[in-house]
């Protein structure tokens, strides 16, 4: 048993309010944390880099040890689910802590060895997977990589986008709170609406992986826009912007200023939400080689919003952009995803293809989503199988003229 009181005497005790972020996925850091009181949520990037809560940790648990011991970037995002008190361990007090609490050292080592084993399994599976892909490519069986997706031209909104008289319902309010943040591009302060993820209750997940929450829609609040320089990005990646891009974003922001009227209503208007996503697309396209994975994340969320306001034409347009970008990132991007992430991505690719009437493509993606071993997730296998059999049935009925 870890003697928390003895550890606390070593100093480095810090209190976090509910919904505070300890660190984000990918951050650099050199501390580990032991929870003395409270609870935290562990969030990993889901199929498209979006965040899903995968675990909760409570008093006596610890996190962040990989960064402390090996200097690795953070492998998950951690935020407090309630008021939480932690002991922060760093290079300065690490030896002292371990000397006082050998049982803690043992637990950390066990945790690390499990993690290394899991990573090795995933890695060997990924290697097998990519080898298979190469062989298939030689046989010409793999779908050709699609052309790079079309970038938005000078206009902010694509043709066909309209204004929609929709406002956020009152039920969103308890899930939000205000805070100031610093823009990493122009370094000015501005207010943002933060989400109380500790309160959010997942109701279900749609076939295209859209997460539905009771009384709340995070898609409305996922993008932060700096009102000074018009830098826009997903809230959880907001601080992750390369120095090289900053001057380009500032320059581009100046040209955008005259084209838009940035407002921030309470409750939010859906027109403001649409604008935030299109501004995030503008930011993403400032990169020399835009990240198609990020563009896909933005386009699929736009498709959800258009579906919510019932704009069929824009729903199809944005679904097509999402599909093109997901394909680009899937076939041409870095493949450092887990088996399960790939399953989800195949399912999303299948759903989007189906939505656009590309049945053969959809069936291929659903088949690829089925993974029987090496980290394959059975719920996802089942979803892919169900989709496949529905599609086969529809095709047979069509052929027999029923
Ligand atoms: Zn700014």
Short mmCIF file of C-alpha atoms in Angstrom, two decimals, residues 32-282:
data_model
loop_
_atom_site.label_atom_id
_atom_site.label_comp_id
_atom_site.label_asym_id
_atom_site.label_seq_id
_atom_site.Cartn_x
_atom_site.Cartn_y
_atom_site.Cartn_z
CA UNK A 32 4.32 12.25 -13.01
CA UNK A 33 1.28 12.62 -10.80
CA UNK A 34 -0.09 10.57 -7.92
CA UNK A 35 -3.73 11.21 -7.10
CA UNK A 36 -4.16 11.94 -3.39
CA UNK A 37 -7.84 12.89 -3.60
CA UNK A 38 -10.42 13.11 -6.39
CA UNK A 39 -10.78 11.52 -9.82
CA UNK A 40 -9.34 12.16 -13.29
CA UNK A 41 -10.37 11.02 -16.77
CA UNK A 42 -7.95 9.51 -19.29
CA UNK A 43 -8.72 10.51 -22.87
CA UNK A 44 -7.13 9.07 -25.96
CA UNK A 45 -7.47 10.08 -29.55
CA UNK A 46 -10.20 8.10 -31.25
CA UNK A 47 -10.33 7.00 -34.90
CA UNK A 48 -9.80 10.50 -36.24
CA UNK A 49 -7.71 11.98 -33.48
CA UNK A 50 -10.73 13.06 -31.50
CA UNK A 51 -10.87 12.43 -27.81
CA UNK A 52 -12.67 9.59 -26.09
CA UNK A 53 -12.60 8.86 -22.39
CA UNK A 54 -11.07 5.44 -21.90
CA UNK A 55 -10.54 5.26 -18.16
CA UNK A 56 -10.97 6.96 -14.83
CA UNK A 57 -8.28 7.07 -12.17
CA UNK A 58 -8.86 7.62 -8.46
CA UNK A 59 -6.93 8.28 -5.26
CA UNK A 60 -3.82 6.07 -5.11
CA UNK A 61 -3.53 5.80 -8.91
CA UNK A 62 -0.80 7.57 -10.84
CA UNK A 63 -0.21 8.84 -14.38
CA UNK A 64 2.44 10.52 -16.51
CA UNK A 65 5.26 8.14 -15.51
CA UNK A 66 6.39 7.48 -19.10
CA UNK A 67 7.24 11.15 -19.58
CA UNK A 68 9.10 11.33 -16.29
CA UNK A 69 11.15 8.20 -16.86
CA UNK A 70 11.69 8.21 -20.59
CA UNK A 71 11.03 11.79 -21.64
CA UNK A 72 8.29 10.59 -24.02
CA UNK A 73 5.50 12.92 -25.14
CA UNK A 74 2.24 12.41 -23.27
CA UNK A 75 0.33 9.44 -24.65
CA UNK A 76 -3.08 10.59 -23.43
CA UNK A 77 -4.92 13.67 -22.25
CA UNK A 78 -5.74 13.82 -18.56
CA UNK A 79 -8.29 16.11 -16.98
CA UNK A 80 -9.92 16.27 -13.58
CA UNK A 81 -13.47 14.94 -13.17
CA UNK A 82 -13.88 16.69 -9.82
CA UNK A 83 -11.69 18.69 -7.47
CA UNK A 84 -8.48 16.67 -7.40
CA UNK A 85 -5.34 16.86 -5.27
CA UNK A 86 -2.16 15.36 -6.69
CA UNK A 87 1.42 14.85 -5.66
CA UNK A 88 3.73 15.96 -8.46
CA UNK A 89 6.88 13.91 -8.86
CA UNK A 90 9.76 15.23 -10.96
CA UNK A 91 13.48 14.69 -11.34
CA UNK A 92 14.09 16.66 -8.16
CA UNK A 93 12.08 14.49 -5.75
CA UNK A 94 11.80 11.21 -7.69
CA UNK A 95 14.61 9.34 -5.95
CA UNK A 96 13.40 10.42 -2.56
CA UNK A 97 9.87 9.23 -3.32
CA UNK A 98 11.06 5.84 -4.56
CA UNK A 99 13.35 5.43 -1.57
CA UNK A 100 10.45 6.06 0.78
CA UNK A 101 7.94 4.01 -1.18
CA UNK A 102 9.53 0.98 -2.87
CA UNK A 103 6.06 -0.49 -3.45
CA UNK A 104 5.28 2.47 -5.66
CA UNK A 105 8.39 1.80 -7.76
CA UNK A 106 7.22 -1.77 -8.23
CA UNK A 107 3.76 -0.66 -9.36
CA UNK A 108 5.24 1.79 -11.85
CA UNK A 109 7.48 -0.94 -13.29
CA UNK A 110 4.58 -3.37 -13.62
CA UNK A 111 2.49 -0.72 -15.35
CA UNK A 112 5.33 0.04 -17.76
CA UNK A 113 6.01 -3.56 -18.68
CA UNK A 114 2.32 -4.14 -19.47
CA UNK A 115 2.32 -1.09 -21.66
CA UNK A 116 5.47 -2.11 -23.52
CA UNK A 117 4.05 -5.58 -24.18
CA UNK A 118 0.82 -4.10 -25.52
CA UNK A 119 2.73 -1.72 -27.79
CA UNK A 120 4.88 -4.54 -29.14
CA UNK A 121 1.79 -6.56 -30.00
CA UNK A 122 0.22 -3.63 -31.79
CA UNK A 123 3.43 -2.82 -33.59
CA UNK A 124 3.97 -6.34 -34.88
CA UNK A 125 0.38 -6.44 -36.06
CA UNK A 126 0.74 -3.10 -37.79
CA UNK A 127 3.85 -4.33 -39.56
CA UNK A 128 2.05 -7.44 -40.76
CA UNK A 129 -0.81 -5.22 -41.88
CA UNK A 130 1.36 -2.85 -43.89
CA UNK A 131 3.27 -5.76 -45.51
CA UNK A 132 -0.05 -7.17 -46.61
CA UNK A 133 -0.96 -3.80 -48.08
CA UNK A 134 2.24 -3.68 -50.13
CA UNK A 135 1.62 -7.13 -51.54
CA UNK A 136 -1.92 -6.25 -52.44
CA UNK A 137 -0.73 -3.09 -54.11
CA UNK A 138 1.56 -5.14 -56.32
CA UNK A 139 -1.35 -7.28 -57.37
CA UNK A 140 -3.25 -4.13 -58.13
CA UNK A 141 -6.07 -4.99 -55.76
CA UNK A 142 -5.95 -1.93 -53.57
CA UNK A 143 -8.02 1.06 -54.56
CA UNK A 144 -5.83 3.73 -56.08
CA UNK A 145 -5.03 6.58 -53.72
CA UNK A 146 -7.44 9.40 -54.50
CA UNK A 147 -6.26 12.74 -55.81
CA UNK A 148 -5.49 15.36 -53.19
CA UNK A 149 -8.70 16.93 -51.94
CA UNK A 150 -9.76 20.26 -53.35
CA UNK A 151 -8.83 23.23 -51.20
CA UNK A 152 -11.29 25.99 -50.52
CA UNK A 153 -10.62 28.93 -52.80
CA UNK A 154 -10.64 32.55 -51.65
CA UNK A 155 -14.17 32.31 -50.27
CA UNK A 156 -14.75 31.28 -46.68
CA UNK A 157 -18.03 29.46 -47.28
CA UNK A 158 -18.50 26.99 -50.14
CA UNK A 159 -21.29 27.68 -52.65
CA UNK A 160 -24.61 26.47 -51.30
CA UNK A 161 -23.92 27.36 -47.68
CA UNK A 162 -26.77 29.36 -46.16
CA UNK A 163 -27.68 31.08 -42.93
CA UNK A 164 -29.70 28.87 -40.56
CA UNK A 165 -31.95 30.25 -37.79
CA UNK A 166 -30.85 27.74 -35.16
CA UNK A 167 -29.64 28.50 -31.64
CA UNK A 168 -28.11 26.27 -29.01
CA UNK A 169 -30.79 24.90 -26.66
CA UNK A 170 -30.81 25.95 -22.99
CA UNK A 171 -29.81 22.40 -22.01
CA UNK A 172 -26.24 23.14 -23.17
CA UNK A 173 -25.67 25.81 -20.51
CA UNK A 174 -24.82 23.62 -17.48
CA UNK A 175 -22.11 21.91 -19.56
CA UNK A 176 -20.24 25.14 -20.24
CA UNK A 177 -18.12 27.61 -18.38
CA UNK A 178 -16.07 30.65 -19.37
CA UNK A 179 -12.34 31.04 -19.14
CA UNK A 180 -9.66 33.22 -20.71
CA UNK A 181 -6.98 31.69 -22.85
CA UNK A 182 -3.87 33.00 -24.57
CA UNK A 183 -3.70 32.82 -28.34
CA UNK A 184 -0.51 30.92 -29.21
CA UNK A 185 -0.29 32.80 -32.53
CA UNK A 186 -0.76 36.49 -31.66
CA UNK A 187 -0.29 36.01 -27.90
CA UNK A 188 -3.37 38.06 -27.01
CA UNK A 189 -5.93 36.95 -24.44
CA UNK A 190 -9.53 36.10 -25.29
CA UNK A 191 -12.50 34.37 -23.59
CA UNK A 192 -13.44 30.79 -24.55
CA UNK A 193 -16.31 28.52 -23.65
CA UNK A 194 -14.98 25.42 -21.96
CA UNK A 195 -16.90 22.14 -21.72
CA UNK A 196 -17.47 20.26 -18.50
CA UNK A 197 -16.52 16.88 -19.87
CA UNK A 198 -16.98 15.38 -16.42
CA UNK A 199 -20.73 16.08 -16.74
CA UNK A 200 -21.19 14.77 -20.26
CA UNK A 201 -23.09 11.48 -20.54
CA UNK A 202 -22.65 9.46 -23.70
CA UNK A 203 -26.00 8.27 -25.03
CA UNK A 204 -24.90 6.31 -28.09
CA UNK A 205 -22.43 6.28 -30.97
CA UNK A 206 -23.76 6.62 -34.53
CA UNK A 207 -22.49 4.27 -37.27
CA UNK A 208 -20.21 7.08 -38.52
CA UNK A 209 -18.73 7.34 -35.01
CA UNK A 210 -20.54 10.53 -34.08
CA UNK A 211 -20.89 10.50 -30.32
CA UNK A 212 -24.33 11.54 -29.04
CA UNK A 213 -24.54 12.98 -25.57
CA UNK A 214 -27.59 13.59 -23.37
CA UNK A 215 -28.73 17.23 -23.63
CA UNK A 216 -25.43 18.41 -25.06
CA UNK A 217 -23.60 18.67 -28.38
CA UNK A 218 -19.83 19.17 -28.08
CA UNK A 219 -19.52 19.74 -31.84
CA UNK A 220 -20.92 23.24 -31.18
CA UNK A 221 -17.97 24.16 -28.95
CA UNK A 222 -15.03 22.18 -30.33
CA UNK A 223 -13.45 25.04 -32.26
CA UNK A 224 -11.85 28.06 -30.65
CA UNK A 225 -11.32 31.19 -32.73
CA UNK A 226 -8.97 33.97 -31.68
CA UNK A 227 -10.94 37.20 -32.34
CA UNK A 228 -7.68 39.14 -32.79
CA UNK A 229 -5.86 37.14 -35.49
CA UNK A 230 -8.64 34.68 -36.53
CA UNK A 231 -6.49 31.64 -35.77
CA UNK A 232 -8.98 28.76 -35.37
CA UNK A 233 -8.39 25.21 -34.24
CA UNK A 234 -9.82 22.33 -32.21
CA UNK A 235 -9.76 23.28 -28.53
CA UNK A 236 -7.62 20.30 -27.50
CA UNK A 237 -5.00 21.09 -30.14
CA UNK A 238 -5.21 24.84 -29.81
CA UNK A 239 -1.73 25.31 -28.34
CA UNK A 240 -0.11 22.87 -30.77
CA UNK A 241 0.82 25.16 -33.63
CA UNK A 242 4.22 25.32 -35.27
CA UNK A 243 6.22 28.54 -35.04
CA UNK A 244 6.74 28.51 -38.81
CA UNK A 245 2.99 28.79 -39.40
CA UNK A 246 2.31 31.67 -37.02
CA UNK A 247 3.31 34.57 -39.34
CA UNK A 248 1.35 32.98 -42.21
CA UNK A 249 -1.75 32.70 -40.05
CA UNK A 250 -1.44 36.33 -38.93
CA UNK A 251 -1.04 37.53 -42.54
CA UNK A 252 -3.96 35.40 -43.72
CA UNK A 253 -6.08 36.61 -40.79
CA UNK A 254 -5.72 40.19 -42.02
CA UNK A 255 -7.22 39.24 -45.40
CA UNK A 256 -10.08 37.38 -43.67
CA UNK A 257 -11.01 40.26 -41.35
CA UNK A 258 -12.87 42.23 -43.99
CA UNK A 259 -14.82 39.18 -45.18
CA UNK A 260 -16.39 38.09 -41.95
CA UNK A 261 -18.26 39.39 -38.95
CA UNK A 262 -17.12 37.41 -35.94
CA UNK A 263 -19.70 37.32 -33.15
CA UNK A 264 -19.97 35.24 -30.01
CA UNK A 265 -23.56 34.94 -28.83
CA UNK A 266 -24.91 33.30 -25.72
CA UNK A 267 -26.56 30.96 -26.42
CA UNK A 268 -24.52 30.22 -29.52
CA UNK A 269 -25.96 30.52 -32.99
CA UNK A 270 -25.31 27.71 -35.44
CA UNK A 271 -24.08 30.26 -37.99
CA UNK A 272 -21.27 31.08 -35.54
CA UNK A 273 -20.47 27.39 -35.25
CA UNK A 274 -20.31 26.98 -39.03
CA UNK A 275 -18.03 30.00 -39.28
CA UNK A 276 -15.70 28.59 -36.62
CA UNK A 277 -15.27 25.35 -38.61
CA UNK A 278 -14.67 27.18 -41.87
CA UNK A 279 -12.09 29.40 -40.14
CA UNK A 280 -10.39 26.27 -38.78
CA UNK A 281 -10.24 24.97 -42.37
CA UNK A 282 -8.63 28.27 -43.38
#
